Tab-separated table of C-alpha atoms in Angstrom:
chain	number	residue	atom	x	y	z
A	1	UNK	CA	-11.112	12.981	-23.150
A	2	UNK	CA	-12.692	11.312	-26.199
A	3	UNK	CA	-10.376	8.359	-25.600
A	4	UNK	CA	-11.715	8.044	-22.046
A	5	UNK	CA	-15.295	8.047	-23.327
A	6	UNK	CA	-14.379	5.372	-25.873
A	7	UNK	CA	-12.632	3.221	-23.246
A	8	UNK	CA	-15.519	3.470	-20.791
A	9	UNK	CA	-17.985	2.565	-23.536
A	10	UNK	CA	-15.834	-0.424	-24.586
A	11	UNK	CA	-15.517	-1.571	-20.961
A	12	UNK	CA	-19.300	-1.706	-20.628
A	13	UNK	CA	-19.510	-3.528	-23.970
A	14	UNK	CA	-16.948	-6.147	-22.924
A	15	UNK	CA	-18.651	-6.682	-19.567
A	16	UNK	CA	-21.977	-7.187	-21.340
A	17	UNK	CA	-20.299	-9.842	-23.499
A	18	UNK	CA	-18.882	-11.537	-20.393
A	19	UNK	CA	-22.328	-11.533	-18.803
A	20	UNK	CA	-23.863	-12.941	-21.970
A	21	UNK	CA	-21.180	-15.656	-22.105
A	22	UNK	CA	-22.037	-16.615	-18.517
A	23	UNK	CA	-25.726	-16.904	-19.407
A	24	UNK	CA	-25.026	-18.977	-22.514
A	25	UNK	CA	-22.642	-21.188	-20.536
A	26	UNK	CA	-25.386	-21.887	-17.985
A	27	UNK	CA	-27.622	-23.247	-20.743
A	28	UNK	CA	-25.052	-25.786	-21.950
A	29	UNK	CA	-25.285	-29.224	-20.381
A	30	UNK	CA	-22.138	-30.769	-19.019
A	31	UNK	CA	-20.126	-27.585	-18.562
A	32	UNK	CA	-17.318	-28.300	-16.111
A	33	UNK	CA	-17.504	-25.746	-13.285
A	34	UNK	CA	-13.789	-26.365	-12.598
A	35	UNK	CA	-12.813	-25.104	-16.050
A	36	UNK	CA	-10.656	-21.952	-15.658
A	37	UNK	CA	-12.720	-20.026	-18.204
A	38	UNK	CA	-15.947	-20.899	-16.393
A	39	UNK	CA	-14.418	-19.893	-13.070
A	40	UNK	CA	-13.256	-16.580	-14.570
A	41	UNK	CA	-16.746	-15.842	-15.912
A	42	UNK	CA	-18.264	-16.629	-12.520
A	43	UNK	CA	-15.749	-14.435	-10.663
A	44	UNK	CA	-16.357	-11.533	-13.051
A	45	UNK	CA	-20.156	-11.708	-13.018
A	46	UNK	CA	-21.033	-12.800	-9.481
A	47	UNK	CA	-20.430	-9.351	-7.941
A	48	UNK	CA	-23.262	-8.032	-10.114
A	49	UNK	CA	-25.538	-11.074	-10.231
A	50	UNK	CA	-25.484	-12.238	-6.607
A	51	UNK	CA	-26.999	-9.058	-5.077
A	52	UNK	CA	-29.702	-9.124	-7.745
A	53	UNK	CA	-30.445	-12.789	-7.059
A	54	UNK	CA	-31.001	-11.997	-3.380
A	55	UNK	CA	-33.658	-9.431	-4.338
A	56	UNK	CA	-35.245	-10.878	-7.492
A	57	UNK	CA	-36.890	-14.285	-7.198
A	58	UNK	CA	-36.826	-16.684	-10.151
A	59	UNK	CA	-39.796	-16.390	-12.497
A	60	UNK	CA	-41.194	-19.825	-13.396
A	61	UNK	CA	-37.882	-21.328	-12.230
A	62	UNK	CA	-35.911	-19.044	-14.583
A	63	UNK	CA	-33.243	-16.742	-13.167
A	64	UNK	CA	-33.958	-13.313	-14.645
A	65	UNK	CA	-31.147	-11.549	-12.766
A	66	UNK	CA	-28.894	-11.441	-15.880
A	67	UNK	CA	-31.626	-9.632	-17.812
A	68	UNK	CA	-32.044	-7.124	-14.991
A	69	UNK	CA	-28.264	-6.760	-14.792
A	70	UNK	CA	-28.021	-5.997	-18.520
A	71	UNK	CA	-30.746	-3.353	-18.249
A	72	UNK	CA	-29.140	-1.774	-15.164
A	73	UNK	CA	-25.718	-1.796	-16.816
A	74	UNK	CA	-27.163	0.009	-19.825
A	75	UNK	CA	-28.706	2.660	-17.563
A	76	UNK	CA	-25.404	3.121	-15.740
A	77	UNK	CA	-23.504	3.223	-19.053
A	78	UNK	CA	-25.748	5.978	-20.374
A	79	UNK	CA	-25.439	7.982	-17.146
A	80	UNK	CA	-21.650	7.663	-17.053
A	81	UNK	CA	-21.179	8.438	-20.735
A	82	UNK	CA	-23.661	11.328	-20.539
A	83	UNK	CA	-21.715	12.785	-17.629
A	84	UNK	CA	-18.402	12.396	-19.442
A	85	UNK	CA	-19.788	13.945	-22.639
A	86	UNK	CA	-21.249	16.848	-20.647
A	87	UNK	CA	-17.860	17.359	-18.976
A	88	UNK	CA	-16.156	17.465	-22.369
A	89	UNK	CA	-18.746	19.867	-23.761
A	90	UNK	CA	-18.335	22.169	-20.784
A	91	UNK	CA	-14.586	22.534	-21.315
């Protein structure tokens, strides 16, 4: 079960890195949206970012949905890991 906890924690970590890469990519001028890596980042992050963008308006023309997504992902990570740790402790 400890391996499962580790894998879940690493999955959240990797997704946070992917989300951060998408944000950093958006700041770079001249990034080709047809690049396969860019398309992969968009496909991996849009399912989380798009619903947030529909609800959260830009603040001073800055999209804050990635910040909200990172905070929400951390909350979910803590809930999931807490549940898994409690399940292991209860065994």
